[in-house]
Tab-separated table of C-alpha atoms in Angstrom:
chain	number	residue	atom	x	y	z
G	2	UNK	CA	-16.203	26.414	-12.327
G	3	UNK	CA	-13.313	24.541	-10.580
G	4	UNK	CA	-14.119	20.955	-8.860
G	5	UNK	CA	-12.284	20.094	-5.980
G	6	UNK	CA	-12.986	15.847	-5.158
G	7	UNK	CA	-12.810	14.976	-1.483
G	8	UNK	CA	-11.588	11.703	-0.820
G	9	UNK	CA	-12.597	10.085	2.269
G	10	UNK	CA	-11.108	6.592	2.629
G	11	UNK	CA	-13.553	4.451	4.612
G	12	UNK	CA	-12.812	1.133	6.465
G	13	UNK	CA	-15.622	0.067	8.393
G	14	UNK	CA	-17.020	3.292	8.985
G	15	UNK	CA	-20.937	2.411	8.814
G	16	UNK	CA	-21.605	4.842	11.585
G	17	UNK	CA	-19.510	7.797	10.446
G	18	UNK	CA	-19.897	8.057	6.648
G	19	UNK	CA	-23.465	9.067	6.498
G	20	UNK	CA	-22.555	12.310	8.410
G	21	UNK	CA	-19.384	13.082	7.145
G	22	UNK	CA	-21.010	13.145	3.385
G	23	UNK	CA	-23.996	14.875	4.675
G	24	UNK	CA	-21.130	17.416	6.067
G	25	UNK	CA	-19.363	18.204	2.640
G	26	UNK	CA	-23.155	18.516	0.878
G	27	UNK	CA	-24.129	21.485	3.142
G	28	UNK	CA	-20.940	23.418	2.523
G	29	UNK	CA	-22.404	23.999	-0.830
G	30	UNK	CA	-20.167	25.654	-3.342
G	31	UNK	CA	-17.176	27.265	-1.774
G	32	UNK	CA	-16.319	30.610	-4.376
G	33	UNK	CA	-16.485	29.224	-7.728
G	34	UNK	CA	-15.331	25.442	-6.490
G	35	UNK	CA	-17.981	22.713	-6.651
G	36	UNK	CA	-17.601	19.891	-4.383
G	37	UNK	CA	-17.688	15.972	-4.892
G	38	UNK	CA	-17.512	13.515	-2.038
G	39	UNK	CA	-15.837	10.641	-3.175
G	40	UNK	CA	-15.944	7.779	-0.772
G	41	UNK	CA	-12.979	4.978	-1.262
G	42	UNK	CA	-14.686	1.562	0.495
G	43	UNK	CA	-11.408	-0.220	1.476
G	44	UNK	CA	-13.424	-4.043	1.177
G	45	UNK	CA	-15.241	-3.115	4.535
G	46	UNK	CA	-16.612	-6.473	6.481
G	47	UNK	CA	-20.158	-3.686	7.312
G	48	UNK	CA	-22.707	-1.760	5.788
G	49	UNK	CA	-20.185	1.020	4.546
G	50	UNK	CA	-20.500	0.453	0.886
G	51	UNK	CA	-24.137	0.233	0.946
G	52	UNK	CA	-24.942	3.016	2.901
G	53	UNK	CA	-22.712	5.078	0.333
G	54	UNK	CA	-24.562	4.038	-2.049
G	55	UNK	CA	-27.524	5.194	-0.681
G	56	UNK	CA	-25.888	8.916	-0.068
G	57	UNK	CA	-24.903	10.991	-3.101
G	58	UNK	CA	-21.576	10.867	-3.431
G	59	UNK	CA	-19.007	8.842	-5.790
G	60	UNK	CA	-18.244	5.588	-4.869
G	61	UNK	CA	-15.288	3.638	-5.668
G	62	UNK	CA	-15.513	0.079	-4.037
G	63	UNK	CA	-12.110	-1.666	-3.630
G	64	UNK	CA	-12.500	-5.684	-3.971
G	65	UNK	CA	-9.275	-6.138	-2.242
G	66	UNK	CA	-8.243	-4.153	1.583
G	67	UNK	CA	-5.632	-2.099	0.429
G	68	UNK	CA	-4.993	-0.284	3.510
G	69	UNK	CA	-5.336	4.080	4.163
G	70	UNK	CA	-2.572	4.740	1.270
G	71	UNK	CA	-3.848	2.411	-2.054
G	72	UNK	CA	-7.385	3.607	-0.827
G	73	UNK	CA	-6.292	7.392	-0.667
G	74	UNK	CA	-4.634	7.117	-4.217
G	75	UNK	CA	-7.521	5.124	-6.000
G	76	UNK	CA	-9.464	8.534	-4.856
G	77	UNK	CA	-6.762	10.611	-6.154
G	78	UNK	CA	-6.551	8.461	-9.473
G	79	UNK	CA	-10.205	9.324	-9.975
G	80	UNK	CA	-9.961	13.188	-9.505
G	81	UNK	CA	-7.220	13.088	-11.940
G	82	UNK	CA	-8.736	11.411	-14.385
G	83	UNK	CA	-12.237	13.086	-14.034
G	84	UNK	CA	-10.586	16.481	-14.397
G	85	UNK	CA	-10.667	17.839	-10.954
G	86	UNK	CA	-8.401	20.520	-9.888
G	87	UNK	CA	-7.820	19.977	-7.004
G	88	UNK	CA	-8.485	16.980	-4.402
G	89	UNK	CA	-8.696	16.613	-0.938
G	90	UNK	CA	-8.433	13.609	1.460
G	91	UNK	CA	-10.893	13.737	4.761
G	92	UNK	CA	-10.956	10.794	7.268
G	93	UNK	CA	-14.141	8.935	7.142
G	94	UNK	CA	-14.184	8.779	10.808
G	95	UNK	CA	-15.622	12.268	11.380
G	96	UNK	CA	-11.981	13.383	12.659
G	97	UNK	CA	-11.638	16.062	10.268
G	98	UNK	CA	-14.385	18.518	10.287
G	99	UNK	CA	-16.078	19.825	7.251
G	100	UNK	CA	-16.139	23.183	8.165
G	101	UNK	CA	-12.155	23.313	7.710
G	102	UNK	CA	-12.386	22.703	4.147
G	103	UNK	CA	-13.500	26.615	2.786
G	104	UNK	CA	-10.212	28.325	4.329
G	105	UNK	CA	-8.312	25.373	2.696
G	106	UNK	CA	-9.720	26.595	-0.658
G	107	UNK	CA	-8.843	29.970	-0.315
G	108	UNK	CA	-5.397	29.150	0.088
G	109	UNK	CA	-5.655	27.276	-2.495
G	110	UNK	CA	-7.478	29.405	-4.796
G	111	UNK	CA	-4.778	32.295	-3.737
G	112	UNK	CA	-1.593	33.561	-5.199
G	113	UNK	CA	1.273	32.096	-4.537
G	114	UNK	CA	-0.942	28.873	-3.365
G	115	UNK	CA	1.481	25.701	-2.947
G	116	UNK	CA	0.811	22.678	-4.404
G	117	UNK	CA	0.198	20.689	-1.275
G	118	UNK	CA	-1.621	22.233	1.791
G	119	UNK	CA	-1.586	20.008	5.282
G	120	UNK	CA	-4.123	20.829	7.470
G	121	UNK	CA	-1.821	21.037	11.140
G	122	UNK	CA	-3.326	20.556	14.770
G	123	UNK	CA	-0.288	22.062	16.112
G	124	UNK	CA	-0.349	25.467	15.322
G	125	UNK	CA	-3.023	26.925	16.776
G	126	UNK	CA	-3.661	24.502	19.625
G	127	UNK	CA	-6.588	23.972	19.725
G	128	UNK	CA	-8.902	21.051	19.048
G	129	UNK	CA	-8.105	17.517	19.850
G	130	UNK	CA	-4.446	17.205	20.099
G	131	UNK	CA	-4.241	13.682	20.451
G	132	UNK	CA	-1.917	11.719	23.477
G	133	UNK	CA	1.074	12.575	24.884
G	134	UNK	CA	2.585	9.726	23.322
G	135	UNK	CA	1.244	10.129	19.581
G	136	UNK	CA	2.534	13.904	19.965
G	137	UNK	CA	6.049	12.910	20.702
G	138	UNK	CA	6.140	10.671	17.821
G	139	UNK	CA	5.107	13.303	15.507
G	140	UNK	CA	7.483	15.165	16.476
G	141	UNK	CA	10.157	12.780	16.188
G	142	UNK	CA	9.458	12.108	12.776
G	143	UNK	CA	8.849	15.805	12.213
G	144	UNK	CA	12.295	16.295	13.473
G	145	UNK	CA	13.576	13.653	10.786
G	146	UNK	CA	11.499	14.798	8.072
G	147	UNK	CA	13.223	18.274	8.698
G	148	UNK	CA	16.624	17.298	9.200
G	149	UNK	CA	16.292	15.448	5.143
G	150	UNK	CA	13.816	18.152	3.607
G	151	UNK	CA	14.860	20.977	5.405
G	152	UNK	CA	11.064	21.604	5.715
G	153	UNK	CA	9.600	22.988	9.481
G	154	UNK	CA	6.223	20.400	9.264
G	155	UNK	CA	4.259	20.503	12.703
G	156	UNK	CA	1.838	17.155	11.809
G	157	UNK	CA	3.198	15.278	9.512
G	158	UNK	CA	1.169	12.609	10.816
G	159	UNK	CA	-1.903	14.663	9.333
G	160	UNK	CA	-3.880	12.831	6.687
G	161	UNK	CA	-6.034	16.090	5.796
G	162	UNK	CA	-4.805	17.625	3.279
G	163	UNK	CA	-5.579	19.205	-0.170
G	164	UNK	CA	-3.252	18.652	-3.532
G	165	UNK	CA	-3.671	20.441	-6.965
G	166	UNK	CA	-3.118	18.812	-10.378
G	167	UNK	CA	0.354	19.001	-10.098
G	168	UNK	CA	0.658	16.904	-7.328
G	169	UNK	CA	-1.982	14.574	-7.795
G	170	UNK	CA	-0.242	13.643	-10.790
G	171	UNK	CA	2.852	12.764	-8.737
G	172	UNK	CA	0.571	11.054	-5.930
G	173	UNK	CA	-1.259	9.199	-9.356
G	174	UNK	CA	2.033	7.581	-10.136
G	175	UNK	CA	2.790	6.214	-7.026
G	176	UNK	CA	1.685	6.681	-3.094
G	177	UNK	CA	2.732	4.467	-0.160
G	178	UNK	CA	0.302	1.479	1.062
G	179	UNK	CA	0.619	2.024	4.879
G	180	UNK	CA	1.022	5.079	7.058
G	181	UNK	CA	1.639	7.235	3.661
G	182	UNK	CA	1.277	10.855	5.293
G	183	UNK	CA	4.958	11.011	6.275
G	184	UNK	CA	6.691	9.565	3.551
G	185	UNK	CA	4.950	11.284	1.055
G	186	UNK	CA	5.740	14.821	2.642
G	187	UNK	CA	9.373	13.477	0.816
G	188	UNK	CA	7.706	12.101	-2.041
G	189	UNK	CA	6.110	15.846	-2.618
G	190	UNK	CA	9.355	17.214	-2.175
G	191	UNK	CA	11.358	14.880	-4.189
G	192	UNK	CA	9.139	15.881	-7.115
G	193	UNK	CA	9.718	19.130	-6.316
G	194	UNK	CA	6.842	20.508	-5.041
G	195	UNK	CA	5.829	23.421	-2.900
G	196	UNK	CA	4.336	22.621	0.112
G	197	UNK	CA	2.797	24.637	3.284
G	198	UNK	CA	0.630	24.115	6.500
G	199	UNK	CA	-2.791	25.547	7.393
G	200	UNK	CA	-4.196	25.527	11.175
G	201	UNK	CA	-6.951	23.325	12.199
G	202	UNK	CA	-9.467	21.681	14.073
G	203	UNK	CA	-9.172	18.474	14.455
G	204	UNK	CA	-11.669	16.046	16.485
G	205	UNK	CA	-11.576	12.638	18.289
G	206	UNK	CA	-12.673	10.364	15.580
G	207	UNK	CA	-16.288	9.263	15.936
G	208	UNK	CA	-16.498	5.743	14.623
G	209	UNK	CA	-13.812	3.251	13.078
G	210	UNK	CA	-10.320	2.580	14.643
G	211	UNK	CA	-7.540	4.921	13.976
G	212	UNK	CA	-4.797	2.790	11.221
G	213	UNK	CA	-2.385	3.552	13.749
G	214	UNK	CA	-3.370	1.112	16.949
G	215	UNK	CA	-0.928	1.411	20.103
G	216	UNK	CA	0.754	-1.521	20.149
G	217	UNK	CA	2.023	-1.306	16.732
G	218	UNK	CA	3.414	2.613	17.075
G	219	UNK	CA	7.142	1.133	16.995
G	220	UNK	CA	6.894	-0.948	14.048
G	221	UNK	CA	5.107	2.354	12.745
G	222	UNK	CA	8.172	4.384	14.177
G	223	UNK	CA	10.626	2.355	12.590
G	224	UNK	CA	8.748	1.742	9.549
G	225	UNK	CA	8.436	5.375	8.687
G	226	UNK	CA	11.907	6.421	9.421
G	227	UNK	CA	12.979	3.750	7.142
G	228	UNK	CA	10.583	4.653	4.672
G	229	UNK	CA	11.487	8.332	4.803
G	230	UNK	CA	15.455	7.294	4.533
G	231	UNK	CA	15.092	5.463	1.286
G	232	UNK	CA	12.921	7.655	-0.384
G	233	UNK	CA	15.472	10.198	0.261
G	234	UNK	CA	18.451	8.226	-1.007
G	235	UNK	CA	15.824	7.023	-3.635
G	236	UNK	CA	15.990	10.701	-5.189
G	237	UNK	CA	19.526	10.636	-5.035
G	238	UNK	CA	19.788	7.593	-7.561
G	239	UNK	CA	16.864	9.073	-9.698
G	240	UNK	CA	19.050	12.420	-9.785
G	241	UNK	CA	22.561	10.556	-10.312
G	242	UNK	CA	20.722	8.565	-13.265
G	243	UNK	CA	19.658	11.818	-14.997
G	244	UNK	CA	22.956	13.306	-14.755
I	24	UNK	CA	29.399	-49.586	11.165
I	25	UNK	CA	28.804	-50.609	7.466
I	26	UNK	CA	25.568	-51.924	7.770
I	27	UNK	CA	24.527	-48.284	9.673
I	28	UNK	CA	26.187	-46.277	6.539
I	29	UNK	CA	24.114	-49.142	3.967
I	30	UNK	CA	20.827	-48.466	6.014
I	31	UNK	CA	20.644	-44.738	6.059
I	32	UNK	CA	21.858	-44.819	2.204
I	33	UNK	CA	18.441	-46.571	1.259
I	34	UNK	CA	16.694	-44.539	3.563
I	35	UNK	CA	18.303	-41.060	1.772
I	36	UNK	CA	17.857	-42.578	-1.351
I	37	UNK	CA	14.195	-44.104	-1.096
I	38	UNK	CA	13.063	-40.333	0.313
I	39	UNK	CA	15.151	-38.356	-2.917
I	40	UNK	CA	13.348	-40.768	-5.217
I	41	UNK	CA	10.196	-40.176	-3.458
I	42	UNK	CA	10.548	-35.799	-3.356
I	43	UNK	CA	11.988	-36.622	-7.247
I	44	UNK	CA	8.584	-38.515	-8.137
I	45	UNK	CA	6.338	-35.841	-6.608
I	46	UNK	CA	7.559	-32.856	-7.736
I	47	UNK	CA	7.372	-34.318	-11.243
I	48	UNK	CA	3.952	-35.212	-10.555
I	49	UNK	CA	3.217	-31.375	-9.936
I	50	UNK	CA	4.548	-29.920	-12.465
I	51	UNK	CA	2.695	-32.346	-14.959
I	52	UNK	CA	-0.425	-31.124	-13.245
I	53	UNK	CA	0.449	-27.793	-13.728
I	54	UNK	CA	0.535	-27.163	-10.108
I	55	UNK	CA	4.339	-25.659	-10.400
I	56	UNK	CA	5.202	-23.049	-12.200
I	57	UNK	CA	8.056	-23.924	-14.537
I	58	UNK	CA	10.603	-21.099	-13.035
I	59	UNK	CA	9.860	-22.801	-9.194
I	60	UNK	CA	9.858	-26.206	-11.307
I	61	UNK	CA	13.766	-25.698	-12.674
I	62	UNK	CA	14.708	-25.470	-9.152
I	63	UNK	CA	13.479	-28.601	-7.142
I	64	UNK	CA	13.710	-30.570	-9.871
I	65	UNK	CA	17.406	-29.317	-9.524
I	66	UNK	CA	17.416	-29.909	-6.310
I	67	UNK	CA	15.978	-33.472	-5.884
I	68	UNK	CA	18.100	-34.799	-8.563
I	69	UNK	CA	21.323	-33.334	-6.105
I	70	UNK	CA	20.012	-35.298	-3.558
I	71	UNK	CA	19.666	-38.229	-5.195
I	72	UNK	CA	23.259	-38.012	-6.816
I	73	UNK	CA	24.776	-37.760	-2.954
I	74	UNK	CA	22.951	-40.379	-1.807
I	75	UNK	CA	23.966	-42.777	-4.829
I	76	UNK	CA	27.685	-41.196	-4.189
I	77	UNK	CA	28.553	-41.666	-0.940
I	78	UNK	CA	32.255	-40.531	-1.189
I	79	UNK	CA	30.668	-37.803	-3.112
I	80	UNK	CA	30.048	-35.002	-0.165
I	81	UNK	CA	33.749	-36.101	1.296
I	82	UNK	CA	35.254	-34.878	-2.187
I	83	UNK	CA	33.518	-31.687	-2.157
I	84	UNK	CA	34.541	-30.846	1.690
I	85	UNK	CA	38.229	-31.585	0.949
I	86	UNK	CA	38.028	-29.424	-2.158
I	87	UNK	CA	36.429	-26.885	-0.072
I	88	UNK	CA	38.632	-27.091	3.195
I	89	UNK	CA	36.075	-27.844	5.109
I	90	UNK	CA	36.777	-30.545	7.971
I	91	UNK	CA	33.535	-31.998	8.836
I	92	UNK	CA	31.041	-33.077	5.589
I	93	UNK	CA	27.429	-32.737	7.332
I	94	UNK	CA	28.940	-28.722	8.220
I	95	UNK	CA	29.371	-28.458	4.221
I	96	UNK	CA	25.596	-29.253	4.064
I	97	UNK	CA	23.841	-27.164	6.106
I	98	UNK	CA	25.690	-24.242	5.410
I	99	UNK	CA	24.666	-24.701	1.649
I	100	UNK	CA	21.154	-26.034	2.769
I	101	UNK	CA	21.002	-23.093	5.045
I	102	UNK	CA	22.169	-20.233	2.180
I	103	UNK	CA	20.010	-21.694	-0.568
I	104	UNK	CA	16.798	-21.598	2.344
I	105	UNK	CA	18.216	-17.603	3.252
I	106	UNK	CA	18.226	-16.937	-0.796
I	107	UNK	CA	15.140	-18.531	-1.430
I	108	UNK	CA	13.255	-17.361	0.890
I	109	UNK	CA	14.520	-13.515	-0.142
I	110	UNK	CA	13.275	-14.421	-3.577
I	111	UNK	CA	10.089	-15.358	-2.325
I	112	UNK	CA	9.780	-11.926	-0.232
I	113	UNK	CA	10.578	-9.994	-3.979
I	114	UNK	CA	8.219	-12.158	-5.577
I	115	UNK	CA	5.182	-11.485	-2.932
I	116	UNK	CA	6.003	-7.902	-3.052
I	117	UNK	CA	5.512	-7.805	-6.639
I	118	UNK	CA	2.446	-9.777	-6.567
I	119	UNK	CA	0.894	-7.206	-3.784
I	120	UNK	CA	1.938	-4.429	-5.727
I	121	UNK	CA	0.024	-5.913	-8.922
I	122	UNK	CA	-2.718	-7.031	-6.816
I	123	UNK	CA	-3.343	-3.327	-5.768
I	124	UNK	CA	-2.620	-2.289	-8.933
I	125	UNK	CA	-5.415	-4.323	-10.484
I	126	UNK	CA	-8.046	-3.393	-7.381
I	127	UNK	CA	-7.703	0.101	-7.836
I	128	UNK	CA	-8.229	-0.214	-11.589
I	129	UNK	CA	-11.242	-2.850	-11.049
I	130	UNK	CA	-13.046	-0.161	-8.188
I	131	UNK	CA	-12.303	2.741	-10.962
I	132	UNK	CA	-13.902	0.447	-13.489
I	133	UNK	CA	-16.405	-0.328	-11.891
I	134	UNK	CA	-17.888	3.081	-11.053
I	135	UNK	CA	-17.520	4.291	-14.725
I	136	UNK	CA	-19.752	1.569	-15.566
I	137	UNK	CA	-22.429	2.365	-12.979
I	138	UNK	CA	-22.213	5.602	-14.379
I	139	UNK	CA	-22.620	4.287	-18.376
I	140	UNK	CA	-25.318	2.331	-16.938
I	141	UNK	CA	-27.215	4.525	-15.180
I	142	UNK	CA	-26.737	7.214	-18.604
I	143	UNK	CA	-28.295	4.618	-20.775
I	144	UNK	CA	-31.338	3.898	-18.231
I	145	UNK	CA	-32.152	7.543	-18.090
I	146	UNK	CA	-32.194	7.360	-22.362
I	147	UNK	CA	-34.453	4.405	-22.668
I	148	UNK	CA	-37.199	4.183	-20.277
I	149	UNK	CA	-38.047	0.757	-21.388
I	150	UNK	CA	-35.229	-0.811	-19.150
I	151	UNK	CA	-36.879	0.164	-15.574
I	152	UNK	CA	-34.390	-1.742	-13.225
I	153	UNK	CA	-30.561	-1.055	-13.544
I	154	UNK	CA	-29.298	-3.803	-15.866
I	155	UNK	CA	-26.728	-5.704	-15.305
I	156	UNK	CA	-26.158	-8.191	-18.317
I	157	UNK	CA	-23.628	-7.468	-20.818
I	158	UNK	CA	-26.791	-6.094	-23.307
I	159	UNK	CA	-27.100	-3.168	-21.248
I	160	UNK	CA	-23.719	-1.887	-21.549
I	161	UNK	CA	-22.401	0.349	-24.349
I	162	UNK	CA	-25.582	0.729	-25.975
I	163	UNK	CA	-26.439	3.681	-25.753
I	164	UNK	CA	-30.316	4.344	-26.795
């Protein structure tokens, strides 16, 4: 039997969390893959981390706010160290829907499975697609993800994704604090990792606020390009150090 | 004109005296950590040297080439303020990193211990509620 954790970071998400646990317990066990929920409170000012409690699921209560990315990889610390194969990271907002997860197992569970699968709302089409605005910026950073990588990634902005052992020990080691999803797509590839994209549903988040609010998308624009920049040149200094 | 120059000499010297005594005071309170303590001590003492040597700042402009004194010190003021503060901005980075560092650890911790807990509640039925004193950990049985 292989365990597969889902993460779900949660920041003030008293109205979601219930439901999106509930979710994960009635897919059940997908193929020979058993299921935990693990639910990352990131300090939330509500009833978040006593509800969890109340549910049946792991939780892991942060005494400091972290933000999405040291909440994400104190989930992904725990499936490494508790022996899980693989892990998964699902919004606690209710954007990512449950039922997604089984054909993200069976590419996982297949042959020639990568190491990191990203679940992509811009493949198929369908689903929520999010604004006009948030799509161009995607793509913008999809265009300079691709022009350092090499790698075609249509939502690099997505957070849900599943990881193996291999790369949660990378992600263990270290993970960006805010807006990780497109700086670690480099971080994957850096450590030389395989990675690919799956189509999915996506829907408008339920509860919570998303981490990326309007008024702050340039400072998130600029901060990821940066970000993406020097952990590219960062590789080149860990490669010129090793010869 | 010499009475002006006598004037704000006291006045410079009273307030390096005064920033001298206090940041003495706080670092025999413990309230300065000795690496941020090496530094204004180092720097209250320099003011207190300029203000007892007035010709002091005119000999280090003419060795320097610059033509007006008061420019010499705020463009050293000014670079040890840019410096400083960059230190600051690699010290609070540090202590965020550690700080999440330790959070994760403590929310990893934590659950284990719910877990032990819970294990050893389940083993002796004696101990209805979920302990949690010290005593009920790592007993098991």
């Amino acid at each position: 039997m292989k365990k597969l954790a889902i993460v779900i970071p949660a920041y003030n998400e008293e109205h979601a969390i219930a439901e999106v646990v509930d979710a994960i317990h009635r897919l059940g066990n997908i193929g020979d893959v058993a299921i935990i929920p693990v639910v990352v409170n990131d300090c939330s000012a509500d009833r978040t981390a006593e509800i969890a409690r109340s549910l049946d699921c792991v939780l892991l209560d942060l005494p400091c706010n972290l933000g999405i990315g040291g909440a994400v990889q104190t989930g992904f610390i725990y499936a490494f160290e508790n022996g899980c194969d693989y892990a998964m990271q699902m919004d606690g907002d209710g954007q990512h829907p449950a039922t997604e997860v089984p054909q993200f197992v069976r590419t996982m569970c297949s042959d020639n499975a990568p190491d990191v699968l990203i679940g992509s709302r811009y493949i198929q089409r369908s689903g929520f697609q999010s604004s006009w605005l948030r799509r161009t910026g995607i793509r913008y950073l999809g265009f300079i993800i691709r022009l350092f990588t090499g790698l075609r990634i249509s939502d690099c902005t997505s957070g849900f994704r599943m990881l193996n052992r291999k790369a949660l020990q990378v992600v263990a080691e270290y993970y960006p604090d805010e807006y990780p999803e497109p700086e670690s797509i480099l971080m994957y590839k850096n450590a030389g990792l395989s990675i690919a994209e799956i189509s999915v549903e996506m829907k408008e988040r339920a509860g919570g606020k998303s981490s990326i609010r309007d008024f702050a998308t340039v400072y998130y624009m600029v901060k990821v390009s940066l970000a993406i920049v020097f952990t590219y040149f960062n590789k080149q200094i860990k490669t010129d150090y090793h010869g | 004109m010499d009475s002006f120059s006598m004037r704000i000499q006291i006045i410079s010297i009273v307030i390096s005296l005064i920033l001298l005594i206090y940041s003495a005071r706080l670092i025999i309170r413990g309230k300065l950590r000795a690496e941020y303590a090496i530094f204004w001590v180092a720097l209250t003492l320099l003011l207190v040297l300029f203000s007892f040597w007035r010709d002091g700042l005119q000999f280090f402009s003419d060795l320097l080439g610059v033509y007006e004194a008061p420019n010499l010190v705020f463009m050293v003021a000014i670079g040890g303020v840019f410096l400083y503060l960059l230190h600051f901005s690699i010290v609070i980075s540090k202590l965020k990193d550690d700080n999440r560092k330790l959070s994760r650890d403590l929310a990893l911790l934590r659950e284990r211990l719910e877990k032990l807990e819970k294990g050893n509640d389940e083993k002796s039925p004696g101990s209805a509620a979920p302990s949690r004193s010290p005593e009920g950990v790592g007993l098991p049985g």
